[in-house]
Short mmCIF file of C-alpha atoms and ligand atoms in Angstrom, two decimals:
data_model
loop_
_atom_site.label_atom_id
_atom_site.label_comp_id
_atom_site.label_asym_id
_atom_site.label_seq_id
_atom_site.Cartn_x
_atom_site.Cartn_y
_atom_site.Cartn_z
CA MET A 1 0.96 20.55 -5.31
CA ALA A 2 -2.33 18.36 -3.76
CA LYS A 3 -3.88 20.18 -0.84
CA THR A 4 -2.93 18.66 2.33
CA LEU A 5 -5.30 18.49 5.31
CA TYR A 6 -3.60 20.83 6.71
CA ASP A 7 -4.00 23.45 4.11
CA SER A 8 -7.93 22.81 4.11
CA LEU A 9 -8.06 24.02 8.05
CA GLY A 10 -5.40 26.69 7.05
CA VAL A 11 -2.80 25.77 9.58
CA ALA A 12 0.88 24.80 9.80
CA LYS A 13 2.03 21.48 9.60
CA ASN A 14 3.16 21.91 13.38
CA ALA A 15 -0.14 23.41 14.52
CA SER A 16 -1.14 22.32 18.19
CA GLN A 17 -4.40 20.64 18.91
CA ASP A 18 -5.76 23.81 20.21
CA GLU A 19 -5.02 25.72 17.16
CA ILE A 20 -6.51 22.74 14.73
CA LYS A 21 -9.59 22.77 16.78
CA LYS A 22 -9.86 26.67 16.67
CA ALA A 23 -9.36 26.90 13.28
CA TYR A 24 -11.98 23.87 12.44
CA ARG A 25 -14.78 25.49 14.99
CA LYS A 26 -13.94 28.97 12.70
CA LEU A 27 -14.39 27.19 9.48
CA ALA A 28 -17.10 24.97 10.30
CA ARG A 29 -19.46 27.90 11.05
CA GLU A 30 -18.54 29.53 7.97
CA TYR A 31 -19.34 27.16 5.96
CA HIS A 32 -22.21 25.07 7.62
CA PRO A 33 -24.85 24.07 5.19
CA ASP A 34 -27.43 25.94 7.35
CA LYS A 35 -25.64 29.10 6.58
CA ASN A 36 -25.02 28.41 2.90
CA ALA A 37 -28.21 26.62 1.76
CA GLY A 38 -27.78 25.44 -1.64
CA ASP A 39 -24.25 26.74 -2.20
CA LYS A 40 -22.37 23.79 -3.39
CA GLU A 41 -19.06 25.12 -3.04
CA ALA A 42 -19.50 25.72 0.63
CA GLU A 43 -20.94 22.49 1.01
CA GLU A 44 -17.72 20.94 -0.47
CA ARG A 45 -15.63 23.17 1.84
CA PHE A 46 -17.56 21.98 4.81
CA LYS A 47 -17.19 18.11 4.11
CA GLU A 48 -13.26 19.01 3.45
CA VAL A 49 -13.00 20.75 6.87
CA GLN A 50 -14.69 17.62 8.72
CA THR A 51 -12.44 15.29 6.90
CA ALA A 52 -9.36 17.12 8.13
CA TYR A 53 -10.32 17.97 11.04
CA ASP A 54 -11.50 14.34 11.77
CA VAL A 55 -7.91 13.14 11.02
CA LEU A 56 -6.03 15.57 12.44
CA SER A 57 -7.70 15.90 15.73
CA ASP A 58 -6.92 12.34 16.41
CA ALA A 59 -3.19 11.71 17.45
CA GLU A 60 -3.16 8.64 16.02
CA LYS A 61 -4.89 9.69 12.61
CA ARG A 62 -2.81 12.38 12.15
CA LYS A 63 0.53 10.67 12.71
CA GLN A 64 -0.15 8.01 10.48
CA TYR A 65 -1.35 11.04 7.56
CA ASP A 66 2.01 12.80 8.48
CA ARG A 67 3.93 9.59 7.65
CA PHE A 68 1.79 7.90 4.60
CA GLY A 69 0.01 11.24 3.57
CA SER A 70 -3.16 9.39 4.41
CA GLN A 71 -5.14 8.33 7.66
CA ASN A 72 -5.37 4.57 6.24
CA GLY A 73 -1.87 3.99 5.77
CA ARG A 74 -2.10 3.73 1.83
CA PRO A 75 0.72 5.35 0.55
CA GLY A 76 -0.22 8.11 -2.24
CA ALA A 77 -3.94 7.99 -0.92
CA GLY A 78 -3.52 11.18 0.06
CA GLY A 79 -5.15 14.82 -0.87
CA PRO A 80 -8.79 16.31 0.27
CA ASN A 81 -10.89 14.38 -1.90
CA VAL A 82 -10.19 10.85 -0.20
CA ASP A 83 -13.06 9.43 1.56
CA PHE A 84 -12.36 8.94 5.12
CA GLY A 85 -15.58 7.12 6.06
CA ASN A 86 -17.02 8.64 8.65
CA PHE A 87 -16.37 11.61 11.12
CA ASP A 88 -15.88 11.37 14.32
CA PHE A 89 -15.99 15.21 15.66
CA GLY A 90 -13.72 13.94 18.86
CA GLY A 91 -15.23 15.60 22.04
CA PHE A 92 -17.87 17.93 20.72
CA ASP A 93 -20.30 17.80 17.79
CA VAL A 94 -21.15 20.30 15.14
CA SER A 95 -24.58 20.83 16.50
CA ASP A 96 -23.31 21.92 19.98
CA LEU A 97 -21.15 24.78 18.53
CA LEU A 98 -23.79 25.99 16.41
CA GLY A 99 -25.95 26.39 19.10
CA GLY A 100 -25.08 30.09 20.07
CA ILE A 101 -25.49 31.08 15.98
CA PHE A 102 -28.73 29.23 15.33
CA GLY A 103 -30.62 29.73 18.48
CA GLY A 104 -30.05 25.63 19.65
CA ARG A 105 -31.22 24.50 15.96
CA ALA A 106 -28.86 21.50 15.10
CA GLY A 107 -27.34 21.21 11.79
CA GLY A 108 -28.12 18.58 9.76
CA ALA A 109 -29.59 15.03 10.75
CA ALA A 110 -27.92 13.55 13.53
CA THR A 111 -27.63 9.85 13.31
CA ARG A 112 -26.02 6.80 15.50
CA ARG A 113 -22.88 6.50 15.00
CA GLN A 114 -21.77 4.46 12.25
CA PRO A 115 -19.62 1.73 12.04
CA VAL A 116 -16.36 2.06 11.03
CA ARG A 117 -13.92 0.00 9.07
CA GLY A 118 -10.45 -0.46 10.42
CA ASN A 119 -7.45 1.04 9.18
CA ASP A 120 -5.19 -1.12 6.35
CA VAL A 121 -1.66 -1.88 7.72
CA GLU A 122 1.35 -2.24 5.20
CA ALA A 123 4.27 -4.79 6.25
CA VAL A 124 7.53 -5.36 4.20
CA VAL A 125 8.97 -8.81 3.65
CA HIS A 126 12.43 -9.35 2.29
CA LEU A 127 13.23 -12.56 -0.04
CA SER A 128 15.93 -14.07 -1.54
CA PHE A 129 15.57 -14.20 -5.34
CA GLU A 130 15.49 -17.79 -5.10
CA ASP A 131 12.69 -18.00 -2.36
CA SER A 132 10.79 -15.56 -4.80
CA LEU A 133 10.38 -18.39 -7.39
CA ARG A 134 9.70 -21.43 -5.00
CA GLY A 135 7.65 -19.65 -2.29
CA ALA A 136 8.47 -19.21 1.09
CA GLU A 137 7.56 -19.13 4.86
CA ALA A 138 7.98 -15.48 6.47
CA LYS A 139 7.15 -14.06 9.87
CA VAL A 140 6.32 -10.77 9.91
CA PRO A 141 6.01 -8.49 12.88
CA VAL A 142 3.12 -5.87 11.97
CA GLU A 143 2.36 -3.29 14.59
CA LEU A 144 -0.89 -2.48 14.78
CA THR A 145 -4.29 -1.64 16.58
CA VAL A 146 -6.29 -4.72 17.86
CA ALA A 147 -8.96 -5.60 20.26
CA CYS A 148 -7.78 -5.33 23.70
CA ARG A 149 -6.94 -8.41 25.29
CA GLU A 150 -7.83 -7.75 29.01
CA CYS A 151 -11.78 -6.77 28.07
CA GLY A 152 -11.85 -8.53 24.39
CA GLY A 153 -12.73 -5.26 22.76
CA THR A 154 -15.52 -4.00 24.92
CA GLY A 155 -13.84 -1.61 26.90
CA ALA A 156 -15.27 -2.60 29.93
CA GLN A 157 -13.48 -3.66 33.24
CA PRO A 158 -12.87 -7.83 33.09
CA GLY A 159 -16.02 -9.39 34.55
CA THR A 160 -18.34 -6.27 33.85
CA ALA A 161 -20.23 -5.25 30.76
CA PRO A 162 -21.03 -2.00 29.28
CA VAL A 163 -24.82 -1.20 29.45
CA ILE A 164 -27.30 0.33 27.56
CA CYS A 165 -27.13 4.04 27.83
CA PRO A 166 -29.94 5.43 30.26
CA GLU A 167 -30.04 8.26 28.32
CA CYS A 168 -31.17 7.31 24.95
CA ASN A 169 -32.06 3.86 25.94
CA GLY A 170 -29.20 2.53 23.51
CA ARG A 171 -30.68 4.51 20.34
CA GLY A 172 -27.60 6.92 20.33
CA VAL A 173 -29.85 9.72 19.33
CA LYS A 174 -31.68 12.14 21.42
CA SER A 175 -34.51 13.96 20.23
CA GLU A 176 -36.33 16.65 21.64
CA SER A 177 -39.11 19.08 20.47
CA GLN A 178 -37.92 22.98 20.78
CA GLY A 179 -40.73 24.94 19.63
CA LEU A 180 -41.09 24.47 15.95
CA PHE A 181 -37.94 22.06 15.64
CA ALA A 182 -38.03 18.47 16.23
CA LEU A 183 -33.98 18.56 17.37
CA SER A 184 -32.06 15.33 16.80
CA GLN A 185 -28.45 15.10 18.07
CA PRO A 186 -26.04 12.26 18.99
CA CYS A 187 -26.72 11.36 22.54
CA PRO A 188 -24.14 13.25 24.65
CA ARG A 189 -23.84 10.64 27.45
CA CYS A 190 -22.75 7.74 25.06
CA ARG A 191 -21.51 9.74 22.21
CA GLY A 192 -23.91 7.89 19.69
CA ASN A 193 -22.74 4.50 21.04
CA GLY A 194 -26.05 3.43 22.44
CA THR A 195 -24.08 1.62 25.42
CA VAL A 196 -22.13 3.31 28.10
CA ILE A 197 -19.09 1.96 30.03
CA GLU A 198 -19.52 2.43 33.87
CA LYS A 199 -15.96 0.76 34.76
CA PRO A 200 -13.54 1.15 32.07
CA CYS A 201 -10.98 -1.81 31.42
CA PRO A 202 -7.67 -0.52 32.87
CA ASN A 203 -5.38 -1.93 30.23
CA CYS A 204 -7.21 0.21 27.25
CA ARG A 205 -8.86 2.89 29.26
CA GLY A 206 -12.23 2.17 27.87
CA THR A 207 -11.29 2.24 24.47
CA GLY A 208 -11.54 -1.59 23.78
CA ARG A 209 -8.53 -1.12 21.52
CA GLU A 210 -4.69 -1.45 21.98
CA ARG A 211 -1.74 -1.03 20.19
CA ARG A 212 0.75 -4.18 19.33
CA ILE A 213 3.02 -6.21 17.83
CA LYS A 214 1.49 -9.21 15.75
CA ASN A 215 3.86 -11.89 14.50
CA TYR A 216 2.18 -12.94 11.64
CA THR A 217 3.54 -16.29 9.54
CA LEU A 218 2.99 -15.74 6.09
CA LYS A 219 2.99 -18.27 3.08
CA ILE A 220 4.70 -16.21 0.32
CA PRO A 221 3.24 -17.79 -2.94
CA ALA A 222 5.80 -18.98 -5.62
CA GLY A 223 6.33 -16.29 -8.27
CA VAL A 224 6.33 -12.97 -6.46
CA LYS A 225 8.35 -9.97 -7.81
CA ASP A 226 9.93 -7.17 -5.99
CA GLY A 227 7.12 -4.67 -5.11
CA THR A 228 4.22 -7.42 -5.18
CA ARG A 229 1.27 -6.48 -2.72
CA ILE A 230 -0.21 -9.30 -1.03
CA ARG A 231 -3.52 -8.69 0.43
CA LEU A 232 -4.72 -10.36 3.53
CA LYS A 233 -8.41 -9.42 4.44
CA GLY A 234 -9.51 -8.64 7.48
CA LYS A 235 -5.64 -8.94 8.95
CA GLY A 236 -5.34 -5.01 9.64
CA GLU A 237 -6.53 -2.78 12.27
CA ILE A 238 -9.67 -3.53 13.99
CA GLY A 239 -12.94 -1.58 13.24
CA GLU A 240 -14.92 0.99 15.16
CA GLY A 241 -18.56 0.45 16.05
CA GLY A 242 -18.55 -3.04 15.20
CA GLY A 243 -17.43 -2.06 11.69
CA PRO A 244 -15.05 -4.48 9.72
CA ALA A 245 -11.22 -5.02 10.29
CA GLY A 246 -8.97 -3.50 7.79
CA ASP A 247 -6.58 -5.26 5.26
CA LEU A 248 -3.09 -6.07 5.97
CA PHE A 249 -0.87 -5.35 2.56
CA VAL A 250 2.45 -7.24 2.84
CA VAL A 251 4.85 -5.95 0.12
CA THR A 252 7.58 -8.30 -1.26
CA ARG A 253 11.13 -6.66 -1.66
CA VAL A 254 13.06 -9.46 -3.65
CA GLU A 255 16.94 -9.35 -3.57
CA PRO A 256 18.02 -9.00 -7.20
CA SER A 257 20.01 -12.01 -8.75
CA LYS A 258 23.32 -11.89 -10.47
CA ARG A 259 22.37 -14.07 -13.36
CA PHE A 260 18.69 -13.53 -14.14
CA GLU A 261 16.36 -10.36 -14.82
CA ARG A 262 12.75 -10.66 -14.53
CA ARG A 263 10.63 -9.51 -17.10
CA GLY A 264 6.89 -10.30 -15.82
CA ALA A 265 7.06 -13.78 -15.66
CA ASP A 266 9.88 -14.18 -17.89
CA LEU A 267 13.59 -14.65 -17.01
CA VAL A 268 16.02 -13.10 -19.11
CA ILE A 269 19.48 -14.66 -18.89
CA GLU A 270 22.85 -13.27 -20.81
CA VAL A 271 24.51 -16.43 -22.39
CA PRO A 272 27.74 -16.05 -24.16
CA VAL A 273 28.66 -17.66 -27.34
CA THR A 274 31.85 -17.90 -29.39
CA TYR A 275 32.00 -16.28 -32.66
CA THR A 276 32.39 -19.74 -34.22
CA GLU A 277 29.24 -21.13 -32.22
CA ALA A 278 27.09 -18.08 -33.60
CA ALA A 279 28.71 -18.32 -37.37
CA LEU A 280 28.26 -22.38 -37.55
CA GLY A 281 25.43 -22.89 -34.89
CA ALA A 282 25.65 -24.94 -32.01
CA THR A 283 24.04 -26.61 -29.10
CA VAL A 284 24.98 -24.87 -25.65
CA GLU A 285 24.04 -25.70 -21.99
CA VAL A 286 22.02 -22.63 -20.40
CA PRO A 287 21.38 -22.93 -16.15
CA THR A 288 18.01 -22.52 -15.10
CA PRO A 289 16.66 -20.79 -12.10
CA TYR A 290 15.67 -23.70 -10.50
CA GLY A 291 19.31 -25.40 -10.50
CA GLU A 292 19.07 -27.47 -13.72
CA ARG A 293 20.35 -27.27 -16.84
CA VAL A 294 18.72 -27.29 -20.25
CA SER A 295 20.31 -27.49 -23.73
CA LEU A 296 19.61 -24.73 -26.38
CA LYS A 297 19.96 -24.61 -30.01
CA VAL A 298 21.89 -21.71 -31.37
CA PRO A 299 20.95 -21.49 -35.31
CA ALA A 300 23.88 -21.04 -37.44
CA GLY A 301 24.32 -17.34 -38.52
CA THR A 302 23.00 -16.04 -34.52
CA GLN A 303 23.53 -12.50 -34.48
CA ASP A 304 24.61 -10.59 -31.46
CA GLY A 305 21.97 -9.85 -29.13
CA ARG A 306 19.27 -12.44 -30.29
CA GLN A 307 16.94 -13.72 -27.80
CA LEU A 308 15.94 -17.10 -27.76
CA ARG A 309 13.06 -18.30 -25.58
CA ILE A 310 13.32 -21.64 -23.60
CA ARG A 311 9.67 -22.48 -22.80
CA GLY A 312 8.44 -23.01 -19.29
CA HIS A 313 11.62 -22.49 -17.37
CA GLY A 314 10.84 -18.87 -16.17
CA ALA A 315 9.11 -17.78 -12.83
CA PRO A 316 5.65 -19.33 -11.73
CA LYS A 317 2.82 -17.53 -12.65
CA LEU A 318 1.00 -15.83 -9.84
CA ASP A 319 -2.45 -17.04 -11.09
CA GLY A 320 -1.38 -20.92 -11.09
CA SER A 321 -1.25 -20.97 -14.89
CA GLY A 322 2.10 -22.33 -15.02
CA LYS A 323 5.74 -20.63 -15.45
CA GLY A 324 7.01 -17.89 -17.96
CA ASP A 325 9.99 -18.35 -20.11
CA LEU A 326 13.36 -18.61 -19.47
CA ILE A 327 15.03 -16.02 -22.67
CA ALA A 328 18.45 -16.61 -23.41
CA ARG A 329 20.14 -13.14 -24.79
CA LEU A 330 23.22 -14.50 -26.88
CA ARG A 331 26.05 -12.20 -26.63
CA VAL A 332 28.82 -13.41 -29.02
CA SER A 333 32.08 -13.13 -27.16
CA VAL A 334 35.42 -12.20 -28.87
CA PRO A 335 38.48 -13.96 -27.34
CA LYS A 336 41.04 -11.48 -25.58
CA LYS A 337 43.93 -13.43 -26.34
CA LEU A 338 44.78 -15.70 -29.06
CA SER A 339 47.10 -18.87 -29.19
CA LYS A 340 49.48 -18.55 -32.30
CA LYS A 341 47.38 -21.35 -34.10
CA GLU A 342 44.18 -19.30 -33.63
CA ARG A 343 45.63 -16.30 -35.02
CA GLU A 344 46.64 -17.78 -38.18
CA ALA A 345 43.04 -19.87 -38.52
CA LEU A 346 41.37 -16.35 -38.41
CA GLU A 347 43.75 -14.43 -40.83
CA GLU A 348 43.22 -17.29 -43.03
CA LEU A 349 39.60 -16.95 -42.13
CA GLN A 350 39.80 -13.11 -43.09
CA LYS A 351 41.27 -13.45 -46.29
CA LEU A 352 38.42 -15.90 -47.23
CA SER A 353 35.71 -13.76 -45.98
CA HIS A 354 33.74 -12.15 -48.62
CA ASP A 355 30.83 -10.39 -46.14
CA ASP A 356 31.26 -6.46 -45.72
CA PRO A 357 29.18 -5.91 -42.67
CA ARG A 358 29.52 -2.13 -43.54
CA GLU A 359 27.81 -2.21 -47.00
CA ALA A 360 24.38 -0.99 -45.61
CA LEU A 361 26.30 2.22 -43.97
CA PHE A 362 27.18 3.42 -47.70
CA SER A 363 24.01 2.56 -49.49
ZN1 LIG B 401 -26.63 7.38 25.09
ZN1 LIG B 402 -9.47 -3.12 27.55
#
């Protein structure tokens, strides 16, 4: 079993925010690099604890993690080794919790808040088999976090604007000299943003973001399969601190066809032929998935299960390089009922037959 973020903090899956915070404080102290200089394992643990806390302390990220196994919505991307980008300490930072132990010496170099890329989002589109070959336009509602419409994403009440933080003059970092050490830590007033909002936007309460359902109209390209992932760059969730938006991944769910079976860009169809057609050879008609009929030459002596390729009548290739093939899998069909004449003819044939199909079994 892979270690979960809950394991990283040593808490239960239903742990309260308080329990998570407590566990984090304890572990962050224990593994802090200042206390474990040069200890690679402690360093790894410290990162792991930070990552876990970053996700689990944020209700939104935690919900997503619980659902998808990762905070960015990509299924299966979970586990403690995933790079979640930069850490948000959610209300307090490591330097202030370490203050008590290290006499005010902050851990690590504090930096201005880094831009964070927005989360990726996944949406599902259901298509008929025909539409998957023809291409289609689909309307997809996607629930995601976008820039607040009221304030345009600034977080400031409409008509006002965020101002340069007077505490750090917009640097996002505060430096102070304390005895031997020059102390640098994220500005507590603006939390590293460099700007502060005096009158928060009432719609987003100053976050600049809101949850919304966006209706995208998508052109689904001809030739998608069941499970094809289409990436729409920048159509995911809004980034933080000027970071780019995430991507939208649209996964196609294609209804299976009764006749055609997909094999890459090729389509396989079972074509029944009679014993005489298989033995004597014949030209038979085969339907294509595009509503046409094509002629297929069945060679004399064809065996049951033989596959014949009809070039260029398969599914469109997504790279635009034409279509795959239609593959006719021949099935020799045996009549269930015989007329008197047919029976007589077959009995005559059996008398004439010199072929023993079981010969190889005894050799
Ligand atoms: Zn500031
Ligand atoms: Zn707003």
